[in-house]
Structures are given as structure tokens and as C-alpha cells.
Amino acid sequence: MNHITYLLKANDIARKARANGNTPFGAVLVDPDGNVIMEQGNAEGDLHDATAHAERMLASRASQKYSKEFLWGCTLYTTFEPCCMCTGAIYWSNIGNIVYGLTEERLLQLTGADEKNPTFNISCRTILAAGQKPIEVLGPFDEIADQVVDVQKGFWNS
């Protein structure tokens, strides 16, 4: 699979989320054959739901639509490393692979103390290591850092 292509697709979704007044994050779900089967941007403002992160919502929707066996072969691509909540949702939905553009630590550098994103500075790998499933994680991909950061510029108060 061409990870960069899917990560840039997630970044386009983040751009759309921002244009719609939401926090600028995006995710896509790719099946084992390389088809994008689901897309999701953050929708916190639209839904008045602080838990409406792109990854959590995508995992929830996928869990309702597809079997756990099928999802184990799928890959969730996301602009930034999933937070604690989103990592848990991905784990419980049984999505077997996570690919992210930039780290949670890099996100914290961008957002600072902005109340719109009081992020945890913890790697999804640390969270997944406490679980019982061998979910594969790839990232970060520094070659797309400029494009991902560009979508974030001017959004945060830091």
C-alpha cells in the first residue's frame, strides 16, 4: 500500500473539517485490497460532542458496518497519532493496523495549551502495548510533515 497517498487523503479530510469549523483532523479506513471504504473528519463542533474525533467516529462507524474479522485486515490512516480515546476505539473495533502522519508529541507542540485540544502526550504504541492484540502501528512519516502542519497553521492559540 502507498501509505503517503492515504495519509494525504486523510489530510484533505482534515482540511475539509477545518473549513467546516471543526478541529483539523482526518482519517480514512482502507480495506485489505487498498480501497478507501470510509472517511471521517473531526465533527466536534457539528455534533457538540468533544469525543467526536475523526478516528473514534470512524472506528465506531466501521464497527457497526463491518465484522471484527474483516476489520482486522483493515488500516486506519490518520493525520496525527491517535489520542488515548481514539486508540481505545480502534483497539475495541478490531482494526488491525494504524498509520499516522505526525506524532502526538508534535501535535502538542503545535497546539500548546489551547483548550480546543488538551491532548495527552502519550504514544498510541504505549497504550496498545497494554492490550492483548498485536495491532501494527506505522508512523510518523516526516516526508508529509509540511502538508499536515500547513492545515494546522493559524488554528491553534499557541
mmCIF file of C-alpha atoms in Angstrom:
data_model
loop_
_atom_site.group_PDB
_atom_site.id
_atom_site.type_symbol
_atom_site.label_atom_id
_atom_site.label_comp_id
_atom_site.label_asym_id
_atom_site.label_seq_id
_atom_site.Cartn_x
_atom_site.Cartn_y
_atom_site.Cartn_z
ATOM 1 C CA MET A 1 0.000 0.000 0.000
ATOM 2 C CA ASN A 2 1.115 3.536 -0.682
ATOM 3 C CA HIS A 3 0.938 4.972 2.816
ATOM 4 C CA ILE A 4 1.675 8.531 1.692
ATOM 5 C CA THR A 5 -1.317 8.585 -0.671
ATOM 6 C CA TYR A 6 -3.715 7.558 2.095
ATOM 7 C CA LEU A 7 -2.153 9.930 4.628
ATOM 8 C CA LEU A 8 -2.563 12.823 2.198
ATOM 9 C CA LYS A 9 -6.195 11.773 1.662
ATOM 10 C CA ALA A 10 -6.685 11.943 5.452
ATOM 11 C CA ASN A 11 -5.055 15.374 5.410
ATOM 12 C CA ASP A 12 -7.506 16.560 2.731
ATOM 13 C CA ILE A 13 -10.324 15.430 5.016
ATOM 14 C CA ALA A 14 -8.698 17.382 7.885
ATOM 15 C CA ARG A 15 -8.680 20.457 5.646
ATOM 16 C CA LYS A 16 -12.408 19.994 4.969
ATOM 17 C CA ALA A 17 -13.118 19.521 8.686
ATOM 18 C CA ARG A 18 -11.392 22.819 9.382
ATOM 19 C CA ALA A 19 -13.293 24.560 6.579
ATOM 20 C CA ASN A 20 -16.496 23.334 8.244
ATOM 21 C CA GLY A 21 -15.479 24.898 11.567
ATOM 22 C CA ASN A 22 -14.178 21.729 13.209
ATOM 23 C CA THR A 23 -10.758 20.877 14.549
ATOM 24 C CA PRO A 24 -8.455 19.953 11.636
ATOM 25 C CA PHE A 25 -8.079 16.199 11.803
ATOM 26 C CA GLY A 26 -8.976 13.483 9.321
ATOM 27 C CA ALA A 27 -8.931 9.716 8.971
ATOM 28 C CA VAL A 28 -9.604 7.103 6.319
ATOM 29 C CA LEU A 29 -10.181 3.380 6.558
ATOM 30 C CA VAL A 30 -8.601 1.216 3.872
ATOM 31 C CA ASP A 31 -9.575 -2.392 3.249
ATOM 32 C CA PRO A 32 -7.062 -5.205 2.616
ATOM 33 C CA ASP A 33 -7.324 -4.601 -1.156
ATOM 34 C CA GLY A 34 -6.340 -0.936 -0.850
ATOM 35 C CA ASN A 35 -9.804 0.563 -1.262
ATOM 36 C CA VAL A 36 -10.820 3.547 0.856
ATOM 37 C CA ILE A 37 -14.042 2.291 2.426
ATOM 38 C CA MET A 38 -14.693 5.061 4.948
ATOM 39 C CA GLU A 39 -13.666 8.660 5.580
ATOM 40 C CA GLN A 40 -14.122 10.839 8.638
ATOM 41 C CA GLY A 41 -13.149 14.320 9.736
ATOM 42 C CA ASN A 42 -13.462 15.708 13.234
ATOM 43 C CA ALA A 43 -17.044 16.759 13.901
ATOM 44 C CA GLU A 44 -16.908 18.123 17.439
ATOM 45 C CA GLY A 45 -18.463 21.477 16.577
ATOM 46 C CA ASP A 46 -21.101 19.953 14.307
ATOM 47 C CA LEU A 47 -22.238 17.491 16.949
ATOM 48 C CA HIS A 48 -21.449 19.491 20.109
ATOM 49 C CA ASP A 49 -19.531 16.389 21.190
ATOM 50 C CA ALA A 50 -15.978 16.696 22.497
ATOM 51 C CA THR A 51 -15.453 12.995 21.744
ATOM 52 C CA ALA A 52 -16.229 13.389 18.022
ATOM 53 C CA HIS A 53 -12.619 12.842 16.971
ATOM 54 C CA ALA A 54 -12.168 11.562 13.421
ATOM 55 C CA GLU A 55 -10.535 8.295 14.468
ATOM 56 C CA ARG A 56 -13.047 7.465 17.200
ATOM 57 C CA MET A 57 -16.005 8.198 14.968
ATOM 58 C CA LEU A 58 -14.541 6.215 12.087
ATOM 59 C CA ALA A 59 -13.830 3.234 14.366
ATOM 60 C CA SER A 60 -17.363 3.371 15.739
ATOM 61 C CA ARG A 61 -18.962 3.572 12.300
ATOM 62 C CA ALA A 62 -16.729 0.777 10.970
ATOM 63 C CA SER A 63 -17.553 -1.413 13.967
ATOM 64 C CA GLN A 64 -21.250 -1.075 13.203
ATOM 65 C CA LYS A 65 -20.841 -1.821 9.493
ATOM 66 C CA TYR A 66 -18.135 -4.495 9.257
ATOM 67 C CA SER A 67 -17.221 -7.680 11.103
ATOM 68 C CA LYS A 68 -14.310 -7.778 13.521
ATOM 69 C CA GLU A 69 -12.646 -10.365 11.293
ATOM 70 C CA PHE A 70 -12.794 -8.043 8.277
ATOM 71 C CA LEU A 71 -11.626 -5.002 10.249
ATOM 72 C CA TRP A 72 -8.552 -6.874 11.491
ATOM 73 C CA GLY A 73 -7.219 -6.729 7.912
ATOM 74 C CA CYS A 74 -8.002 -3.028 7.501
ATOM 75 C CA THR A 75 -5.789 0.005 8.074
ATOM 76 C CA LEU A 76 -6.802 3.296 9.660
ATOM 77 C CA TYR A 77 -4.820 6.233 8.287
ATOM 78 C CA THR A 78 -4.816 9.447 10.266
ATOM 79 C CA THR A 79 -3.093 12.801 10.117
ATOM 80 C CA PHE A 80 -1.801 12.608 13.695
ATOM 81 C CA GLU A 81 -1.098 9.737 16.050
ATOM 82 C CA PRO A 82 -4.395 8.720 17.683
ATOM 83 C CA CYS A 83 -5.030 10.018 21.197
ATOM 84 C CA CYS A 84 -5.798 7.712 24.128
ATOM 85 C CA MET A 85 -9.543 7.711 23.466
ATOM 86 C CA CYS A 86 -9.174 7.082 19.742
ATOM 87 C CA THR A 87 -6.570 4.370 20.244
ATOM 88 C CA GLY A 88 -9.001 2.592 22.568
ATOM 89 C CA ALA A 89 -11.785 2.860 20.000
ATOM 90 C CA ILE A 90 -9.532 1.461 17.271
ATOM 91 C CA TYR A 91 -8.488 -1.367 19.595
ATOM 92 C CA TRP A 92 -12.053 -2.291 20.539
ATOM 93 C CA SER A 93 -13.321 -2.111 16.956
ATOM 94 C CA ASN A 94 -10.558 -4.575 15.982
ATOM 95 C CA ILE A 95 -8.920 -2.507 13.249
ATOM 96 C CA GLY A 96 -5.595 -4.272 12.858
ATOM 97 C CA ASN A 97 -3.358 -1.512 11.532
ATOM 98 C CA ILE A 98 -2.776 2.163 12.290
ATOM 99 C CA VAL A 99 -0.718 4.500 10.114
ATOM 100 C CA TYR A 100 -0.266 8.115 11.190
ATOM 101 C CA GLY A 101 1.411 11.165 9.751
ATOM 102 C CA LEU A 102 2.805 13.037 12.764
ATOM 103 C CA THR A 103 3.225 12.123 16.431
ATOM 104 C CA GLU A 104 1.033 13.141 19.334
ATOM 105 C CA GLU A 105 4.111 14.906 20.715
ATOM 106 C CA ARG A 106 4.342 17.029 17.543
ATOM 107 C CA LEU A 107 0.648 17.843 17.866
ATOM 108 C CA LEU A 108 1.204 19.048 21.414
ATOM 109 C CA GLN A 109 3.980 21.323 20.127
ATOM 110 C CA LEU A 110 1.537 22.795 17.595
ATOM 111 C CA THR A 111 -1.456 23.182 19.903
ATOM 112 C CA GLY A 112 0.305 24.155 23.120
ATOM 113 C CA ALA A 113 -2.201 24.831 25.892
ATOM 114 C CA ASP A 114 -5.088 25.558 23.518
ATOM 115 C CA GLU A 115 -8.294 24.490 25.279
ATOM 116 C CA LYS A 116 -9.650 23.089 21.999
ATOM 117 C CA ASN A 117 -7.118 20.247 22.233
ATOM 118 C CA PRO A 118 -5.899 19.424 25.748
ATOM 119 C CA THR A 119 -4.045 16.461 24.288
ATOM 120 C CA PHE A 120 -2.299 13.696 26.171
ATOM 121 C CA ASN A 121 1.391 13.387 25.391
ATOM 122 C CA ILE A 122 1.418 9.598 25.182
ATOM 123 C CA SER A 123 2.115 7.359 22.232
ATOM 124 C CA CYS A 124 -0.582 5.053 20.903
ATOM 125 C CA ARG A 125 2.106 2.344 20.958
ATOM 126 C CA THR A 126 2.306 2.663 24.748
ATOM 127 C CA ILE A 127 -1.461 2.287 25.049
ATOM 128 C CA LEU A 128 -1.603 -0.667 22.659
ATOM 129 C CA ALA A 129 1.273 -2.411 24.460
ATOM 130 C CA ALA A 130 -1.030 -2.726 27.481
ATOM 131 C CA GLY A 131 -3.614 -4.584 25.381
ATOM 132 C CA GLN A 132 -3.872 -8.123 24.119
ATOM 133 C CA LYS A 133 -3.924 -7.521 20.344
ATOM 134 C CA PRO A 134 -0.852 -7.158 18.112
ATOM 135 C CA ILE A 135 -2.092 -4.068 16.272
ATOM 136 C CA GLU A 136 0.577 -2.846 13.868
ATOM 137 C CA VAL A 137 1.477 0.847 14.037
ATOM 138 C CA LEU A 138 3.466 2.773 11.434
ATOM 139 C CA GLY A 139 4.461 6.392 11.736
ATOM 140 C CA PRO A 140 5.481 9.106 11.767
ATOM 141 C CA PHE A 141 6.020 10.000 8.112
ATOM 142 C CA ASP A 142 8.189 13.099 8.201
ATOM 143 C CA GLU A 143 8.013 13.487 4.406
ATOM 144 C CA ILE A 144 4.439 14.819 4.717
ATOM 145 C CA ALA A 145 5.039 16.961 7.807
ATOM 146 C CA ASP A 146 4.853 20.247 5.919
ATOM 147 C CA GLN A 147 1.462 19.420 4.362
ATOM 148 C CA VAL A 148 -0.014 18.228 7.668
ATOM 149 C CA VAL A 149 1.311 21.201 9.639
ATOM 150 C CA ASP A 150 0.041 23.587 6.951
ATOM 151 C CA VAL A 151 -3.560 22.547 7.692
ATOM 152 C CA GLN A 152 -2.971 23.283 11.393
ATOM 153 C CA LYS A 153 -1.380 26.742 10.957
ATOM 154 C CA GLY A 154 -3.393 29.567 12.464
ATOM 155 C CA PHE A 155 -5.974 27.268 14.021
ATOM 156 C CA TRP A 156 -4.463 26.932 17.484
ATOM 157 C CA ASN A 157 -3.908 29.725 20.016
ATOM 158 C CA SER A 158 -0.367 28.622 20.864
#
